[in-house]
Structures are given as structure tokens and as C-alpha cells.
Coordinates of C-alpha atoms and ligand atoms in Angstrom, one line a residue:
M1 CA -14.9 -77.2 45.9
R2 CA -16.7 -73.9 44.9
I3 CA -19.5 -72.8 47.2
A4 CA -21.9 -69.8 46.3
L5 CA -23.3 -68.3 49.7
L6 CA -26.5 -66.3 48.9
T7 CA -27.4 -64.3 52.0
G8 CA -30.4 -62.0 53.2
A9 CA -31.3 -60.0 56.2
G10 CA -31.7 -63.1 58.3
M11 CA -27.8 -63.4 58.1
S12 CA -27.5 -60.1 60.0
A13 CA -30.3 -60.7 62.5
E14 CA -28.2 -62.5 65.2
S15 CA -25.9 -59.4 65.0
G16 CA -28.7 -57.2 66.1
V17 CA -29.4 -55.8 62.6
P18 CA -33.1 -56.0 62.3
T19 CA -34.3 -57.7 59.1
F20 CA -35.6 -55.6 56.3
R21 CA -39.2 -56.2 57.2
D22 CA -38.4 -55.4 61.0
A23 CA -36.3 -52.5 60.2
L24 CA -39.0 -50.0 61.0
T25 CA -39.4 -49.1 64.6
G26 CA -39.4 -45.7 66.3
L27 CA -40.0 -42.8 64.1
W28 CA -40.3 -45.0 61.0
S29 CA -42.6 -47.5 62.6
R30 CA -45.7 -46.2 60.4
F31 CA -43.9 -46.6 57.3
D32 CA -43.6 -49.6 54.9
A33 CA -40.0 -50.4 53.9
E34 CA -40.9 -51.2 50.4
R35 CA -42.5 -47.7 50.2
L36 CA -39.6 -46.0 52.0
A37 CA -36.7 -47.5 50.1
T38 CA -37.6 -45.9 46.9
P39 CA -36.5 -42.9 44.7
Q40 CA -40.1 -41.6 45.0
A41 CA -40.1 -41.4 48.7
F42 CA -36.6 -39.9 48.6
R43 CA -37.9 -37.1 46.2
A44 CA -41.0 -36.6 48.2
D45 CA -39.3 -36.3 51.7
P46 CA -35.5 -36.4 51.5
D47 CA -35.2 -35.6 55.2
L48 CA -37.2 -38.5 56.3
V49 CA -35.4 -41.0 54.0
W50 CA -31.9 -39.6 54.6
G51 CA -32.7 -39.8 58.4
W52 CA -33.8 -43.5 58.2
Y53 CA -30.6 -44.4 56.5
R54 CA -28.4 -42.5 58.9
W55 CA -30.2 -44.4 61.7
R56 CA -29.8 -47.7 60.1
A57 CA -26.0 -46.9 59.1
A58 CA -25.4 -46.1 62.9
Q59 CA -27.0 -49.4 63.9
A60 CA -25.1 -51.3 61.3
S61 CA -21.7 -49.7 62.4
R62 CA -22.4 -50.8 66.1
A63 CA -23.1 -54.4 65.0
T64 CA -20.6 -57.0 65.1
P65 CA -20.2 -60.2 63.0
H66 CA -21.6 -63.4 64.6
A67 CA -20.4 -67.0 64.5
G68 CA -22.1 -67.5 61.2
H69 CA -20.2 -64.8 59.5
D70 CA -17.0 -66.2 61.0
A71 CA -17.8 -69.7 59.8
I72 CA -18.4 -68.3 56.2
A73 CA -15.0 -66.6 56.3
A74 CA -13.2 -69.8 57.9
L75 CA -14.8 -71.7 54.9
E76 CA -12.4 -70.0 52.6
R77 CA -9.6 -72.2 54.1
H78 CA -11.3 -75.3 52.7
A79 CA -13.1 -74.1 49.5
H80 CA -13.5 -71.3 47.1
V81 CA -16.3 -69.3 48.5
D82 CA -18.2 -66.4 46.6
V83 CA -20.6 -64.4 49.0
V84 CA -23.5 -62.8 47.1
T85 CA -25.4 -60.8 49.6
Q86 CA -28.7 -58.8 49.5
N87 CA -27.5 -57.1 52.7
V88 CA -26.2 -53.6 52.7
D89 CA -24.2 -53.9 55.9
D90 CA -20.4 -54.7 56.0
L91 CA -20.5 -57.8 58.3
H92 CA -19.3 -60.2 55.9
E93 CA -16.3 -58.2 55.1
R94 CA -15.5 -57.4 58.8
A95 CA -15.7 -61.2 59.4
G96 CA -12.9 -61.7 56.8
S97 CA -14.8 -62.9 53.7
T98 CA -12.6 -61.8 50.8
R99 CA -15.2 -62.1 47.9
V100 CA -18.6 -60.4 48.7
A101 CA -20.9 -59.1 45.9
H102 CA -23.5 -56.6 47.2
L103 CA -26.6 -57.0 45.0
H104 CA -28.4 -54.1 46.7
G105 CA -25.6 -51.8 47.4
R106 CA -23.8 -50.5 50.5
L107 CA -25.4 -48.7 53.4
L108 CA -22.3 -47.4 54.7
R109 CA -21.5 -45.4 51.6
S110 CA -23.3 -42.3 50.1
R111 CA -23.1 -40.5 46.8
C112 CA -24.7 -37.5 45.2
D113 CA -28.0 -38.4 43.6
D114 CA -27.4 -36.4 40.5
C115 CA -23.6 -36.6 39.7
G116 CA -22.4 -39.5 41.7
T117 CA -19.9 -37.5 43.5
T118 CA -18.7 -39.1 47.0
A119 CA -17.3 -37.4 50.0
S120 CA -14.6 -38.3 52.5
P121 CA -15.2 -38.7 55.4
D122 CA -18.5 -40.1 54.1
P123 CA -21.4 -38.1 55.5
I124 CA -23.5 -41.2 56.1
L125 CA -21.0 -42.2 58.7
A126 CA -21.1 -38.9 60.7
P127 CA -21.5 -39.2 64.5
Y128 CA -25.2 -40.0 64.9
A129 CA -27.2 -37.9 67.5
G130 CA -30.8 -39.4 66.7
G131 CA -30.9 -41.9 69.5
D132 CA -32.9 -45.0 69.1
E133 CA -35.9 -43.2 68.0
G134 CA -34.3 -41.9 65.0
R135 CA -35.1 -38.6 63.5
R136 CA -35.5 -36.5 60.2
E137 CA -32.1 -35.2 58.8
A138 CA -31.5 -33.1 55.7
P139 CA -29.1 -34.9 53.3
P140 CA -25.9 -33.0 52.7
A141 CA -25.6 -30.9 49.4
C142 CA -23.2 -32.2 46.9
A143 CA -20.1 -29.6 46.9
R144 CA -19.8 -30.2 43.1
C145 CA -23.3 -29.8 41.7
G146 CA -25.6 -28.8 44.6
G147 CA -27.4 -32.2 44.2
R148 CA -28.6 -34.2 47.3
F149 CA -26.6 -36.9 48.8
R150 CA -28.3 -40.3 49.0
P151 CA -27.2 -43.7 50.4
D152 CA -25.4 -45.9 48.0
V153 CA -28.1 -48.8 48.1
V154 CA -30.4 -49.9 45.3
W155 CA -33.9 -48.9 45.9
F156 CA -37.0 -50.6 44.6
G157 CA -37.5 -49.8 40.9
E158 CA -33.6 -49.3 40.6
A159 CA -31.5 -51.6 38.5
L160 CA -28.9 -53.7 40.4
P161 CA -25.4 -52.8 39.8
E162 CA -24.4 -54.6 36.8
S163 CA -21.0 -55.8 38.3
A164 CA -22.6 -57.2 41.4
W165 CA -25.3 -58.9 39.4
N166 CA -22.8 -60.4 37.0
A167 CA -20.7 -61.6 40.1
G168 CA -23.7 -63.3 41.4
V169 CA -24.6 -65.1 38.2
E170 CA -21.0 -66.2 37.7
A171 CA -20.9 -67.3 41.3
V172 CA -23.9 -69.6 40.7
R173 CA -22.7 -70.7 37.2
G174 CA -19.2 -71.6 38.5
C175 CA -20.1 -73.3 41.8
D176 CA -20.5 -76.9 43.0
C177 CA -23.2 -76.0 45.4
V178 CA -25.3 -73.1 46.6
V179 CA -26.1 -72.3 50.2
V180 CA -28.9 -69.8 50.8
V181 CA -29.0 -68.2 54.2
G182 CA -31.6 -65.9 55.9
T183 CA -33.5 -64.7 52.9
S184 CA -37.5 -64.7 52.4
G185 CA -36.9 -65.1 48.8
L186 CA -39.3 -62.3 47.9
V187 CA -37.3 -59.8 46.3
Q188 CA -36.4 -59.9 42.6
P189 CA -34.0 -60.4 40.8
A190 CA -32.0 -61.7 43.8
A191 CA -34.4 -64.3 44.7
S192 CA -34.1 -65.8 41.1
L193 CA -30.5 -67.1 41.7
P194 CA -31.4 -70.3 43.6
S195 CA -33.8 -71.3 40.8
M196 CA -30.9 -70.5 38.3
A197 CA -28.8 -72.9 40.2
R198 CA -31.3 -75.6 40.2
A199 CA -31.8 -75.3 36.5
L200 CA -28.0 -75.8 36.3
G201 CA -28.2 -78.9 38.3
K202 CA -26.4 -77.5 41.3
P203 CA -27.5 -78.7 44.8
V204 CA -29.1 -75.9 46.8
L205 CA -29.2 -76.0 50.8
E206 CA -31.2 -73.5 52.7
I207 CA -30.6 -72.4 56.2
N208 CA -33.4 -70.5 57.8
P209 CA -35.3 -71.2 61.0
V210 CA -38.6 -71.1 59.1
P211 CA -39.7 -71.9 55.5
S212 CA -39.3 -69.2 52.8
A213 CA -40.5 -68.7 49.4
L214 CA -37.5 -70.6 48.2
T215 CA -38.0 -73.7 50.3
P216 CA -40.1 -75.6 47.8
Q217 CA -37.2 -75.4 45.4
V218 CA -34.3 -76.3 47.4
D219 CA -32.7 -79.8 47.9
A220 CA -32.3 -79.4 51.7
H221 CA -33.7 -76.9 54.3
W222 CA -31.9 -76.8 57.7
A223 CA -34.5 -75.2 60.0
M224 CA -32.1 -73.4 62.3
P225 CA -30.5 -70.0 62.7
A226 CA -27.6 -68.9 60.3
S227 CA -24.9 -69.1 63.3
T228 CA -25.9 -72.7 64.0
G229 CA -26.4 -73.8 60.3
L230 CA -23.1 -72.2 59.1
Q231 CA -20.9 -73.8 61.9
R232 CA -22.5 -77.2 61.2
L233 CA -21.6 -76.6 57.4
L234 CA -18.1 -75.7 58.3
D235 CA -17.7 -78.7 60.6
D236 CA -19.2 -81.0 57.7
I237 CA -16.8 -79.5 55.2
A238 CA -13.6 -79.0 57.5
G239 CA -14.2 -82.3 59.0
G240 CA -14.0 -83.9 55.5
Ligands
LIG301 C1 -35.5 -54.0 39.9 C2 -31.6 -52.0 49.7 C3 -36.0 -53.2 37.6 C4 -32.5 -50.8 50.2 C5 -33.4 -53.5 48.8 C6 -43.8 -57.6 41.4 C7 -43.5 -58.8 41.3 C8 -42.1 -59.3 41.3 C9 -41.1 -58.3 41.3 C10 -41.5 -56.8 41.4 C11 -42.9 -56.6 41.5 N1 -42.9 -55.2 41.6 C12 -41.5 -54.7 41.5 C13 -40.7 -55.8 41.5 C14 -39.4 -55.7 41.4 C15 -38.8 -55.3 42.8 C16 -39.2 -56.5 43.7 O1 -38.7 -57.7 43.8 N2 -40.3 -56.2 44.6 C17 -40.8 -57.2 45.5 C18 -40.9 -56.6 47.0 C19 -42.1 -57.8 45.0 N3 -37.5 -55.5 42.8 C20 -36.8 -54.3 42.5 O2 -37.3 -53.2 42.4 C21 -35.3 -54.4 42.1 N4 -35.0 -53.8 41.0 O3 -36.4 -55.0 39.6 O4 -35.2 -53.2 38.8 C22 -35.1 -52.5 36.6 C23 -34.4 -53.1 35.8 C24 -33.7 -52.2 34.8 C25 -33.9 -50.8 34.9 C26 -34.6 -50.3 35.9 C27 -35.3 -51.1 36.8 C28 -34.5 -53.8 43.3 C29 -34.7 -54.5 44.6 C30 -33.7 -54.1 45.6 C31 -34.5 -53.2 46.7 N5 -33.4 -52.9 47.8 N6 -32.3 -53.3 49.7 C32 -32.6 -50.9 51.8 O5 -31.9 -51.8 52.3 O6 -33.2 -49.9 52.3 S1 -34.1 -55.0 49.1 C33 -34.2 -55.3 50.8 O7 -35.3 -56.2 51.1 C34 -33.0 -56.1 51.3 O8 -31.9 -55.8 50.6 C35 -33.4 -57.5 50.9 O9 -33.0 -58.0 49.7 C36 -34.9 -57.4 51.1 C37 -35.5 -58.1 52.1 O10 -35.4 -59.4 51.9 P1 -34.6 -60.4 52.9 O11 -33.1 -60.2 52.8 O12 -35.1 -61.8 52.5 O13 -35.1 -60.1 54.4 P2 -36.5 -60.4 54.8 O14 -36.7 -59.5 56.0 O15 -37.6 -60.3 53.8 O16 -36.5 -61.9 55.3 C38 -35.5 -62.2 56.4 C39 -35.4 -63.8 56.4 O17 -34.5 -64.1 57.4 C40 -36.6 -64.4 56.8 O18 -36.9 -65.5 55.8 C41 -36.4 -65.1 58.1 O19 -37.1 -66.2 58.4 C42 -35.0 -65.1 58.0 N7 -34.2 -65.1 59.4 C43 -34.7 -64.5 60.5 N8 -33.7 -64.6 61.4 C44 -32.7 -65.6 61.0 C45 -33.1 -65.8 59.7 N9 -32.4 -66.8 59.0 C46 -31.5 -67.2 59.5 N10 -31.0 -67.1 60.7 C47 -31.6 -66.2 61.5 N11 -31.2 -65.9 62.8
LIG302 ZN1 -23.4 -33.7 42.7

């Protein structure tokens, strides 16, 4: 059996990583995530945007995978599992999932915005002294070209990494069923994957405590948190 697992910020919520729309407290509370997660915001105020990602990277590094991440990793013993995530943390990998495509990039990596150079150790993982409030922080300058470092995420208005998008489409095309977990289904083109699955005749299950924009187009909606729903899915599949 081949399962495509499409996950969103609700997958990380039970690990203490705030969902994208909740990710703005402290210094960032007066901003709108969709405005801050853009190349325009970074160009206008690089210290504010780099500081936000450094704060989020510190949060994500402290988080630990929950029973839902573990269930997805355990599913690999019973099925071919492709995780296609909108999340930028590394909780799926840390739980042991071996095939994870990040449609919106990786928070725990950074690169030069001009030439793409990376650095080791990665400056986005430097010890964080901004506390819970967060603080502005100047992005490091690239040793190679003098450009500014930026988080290795996909901002609004930026194209998704071709390899990740292709992996997502192939996962949906090749699967027997799709399980969508913890996404409001508002961000494109990621939100179009479930409807692509439906158009291909693949059954789609949604796990989310509340209805989302995708609920009208899924075959079943389990109104429960990711940890509960994914353990139930594992029991159903492992139990045979
Ligand atoms: C692109 C990385 C083109 C950065 C992110 C008008 C109409 C339609 C589309 C557009 C439009 N105007 C612009 C667009 C395109 C735009 C878009 O979709 N905008 C939306 C807002 C309308 N998309 C883009 O710009 C994309 N690029 O289109 O490029 C292009 C093409 C070629 C060349 C150049 C350009 C890029 C989009 C990627 C943006 N980057 N993240 C960062 O993290 O800072 S998106 C970011 O927000 C997240 O990654 C995530 O994907 C998204 C948030 O969505 P969710 O994951 O669903 O999280 P959310 O908080 O919304 O919902 C949480 C859900 O979990 C809820 O349903 C909740 O009930 C549930 N939940 C809560 N607790 C639990 C739970 N579920 C289970 N268990 C629980 N315990
Ligand atoms: Zn550079």
C-alpha cells in the first residue's frame, strides 16, 4: 500500500510549535505572518525578519516530535509512505520518517539571498539570546559576496522548490490514498494536492479538529488532533 501524507502546521502544534497563523506573539504580535514571510518585508527590514526566523528556529529546535510524528514513522513498517509537508521544521525527520518533501523549505537552514552560499555551522542555529519575546537581529553577511543571509524557506510570492513540488505531485499520483493532517488548506499551490488526488480517484482522509477549506472535498474527516488520528490510522493499518 502507498500512502501520501500531506501535513501542515497543525501537525507541529502538539509539539509546541505554534501554527503559522499563531506564530506571531511577543515582538512580532503586531505583524501579519503573510506580510512578514515575504521578500519585500526582508528587503524593507532585514533585522526584523531575520530576528523572527531566528526566534522561530530556536522554538523549533527545542520542540520534540509527538505521538503523531511517531505513528507516521511507524507506518513505514506497513506501507510505502511519502510525507509531503508545508512545515519548515524537522519534526518528521527527527521522528524517523525517511521520505519527506518540504514544499515550503527548511527553517533550520539559511543561505545567502544573493549567491546561495551556505555556511557551517549554520548561522540560523547559533545560540539564541532573544528570549521568548524575540528581538531584531541583523542577518549575517555572506563571506563570498557580501549579500545578506536569509532563512531557506519559501516566502509568499516565491516559487516552490521544483524538486519538492515534483515529489509532492509524484507522491499523490503514485499513492493508493491520501491523508491530509493539520492544514487550513488556504495556501497555494500546496492546497491543490488533495483536489489533484480526488481528480485521480484517490480516497482522501482529513485529520483536523475543525473543518478546513479542504473538508468539502475529502472522503472522510476525522475531527480530532493529529496525535489521536494518526495513532488510530496506524492501528487500523497495522491491525490489518
Ligand atoms: C507561489 C514558509 C508563485 C515561510 C509558507 C490569491 C489567491 C490564491 C493564491 C494566492 C493569492 N495571492 C497570492 C497567492 C499565492 C500564495 C498564496 O497561496 N497565498 C494565500 C495566503 C492566499 N502562495 C504563494 O505565494 C506560494 N508561491 O504561489 O509562487 C510563483 C510561481 C512561479 C514563479 C514565482 C512565483 C508560496 C507559498 C509558501 C509561503 N510560505 N511557509 C514561513 O514559514 O515563514 S506558507 C505557511 O503558511 C506555512 O508553511 C503553511 O503552508 C501556511 C500555513 O498553512 P497551514 O500549514 O495550513 O497552517 P494554518 O495555521 O493555516 O492552519 C493550521 C491548521 O491546523 C488549522 O486547520 C487547524 O485547525 C489545524 N490544527 C490545529 N491544531 C491541530 C490541527 N490539526 C491537527 N492536530 C492539531 N493538534
Ligand atoms: Zn553571497
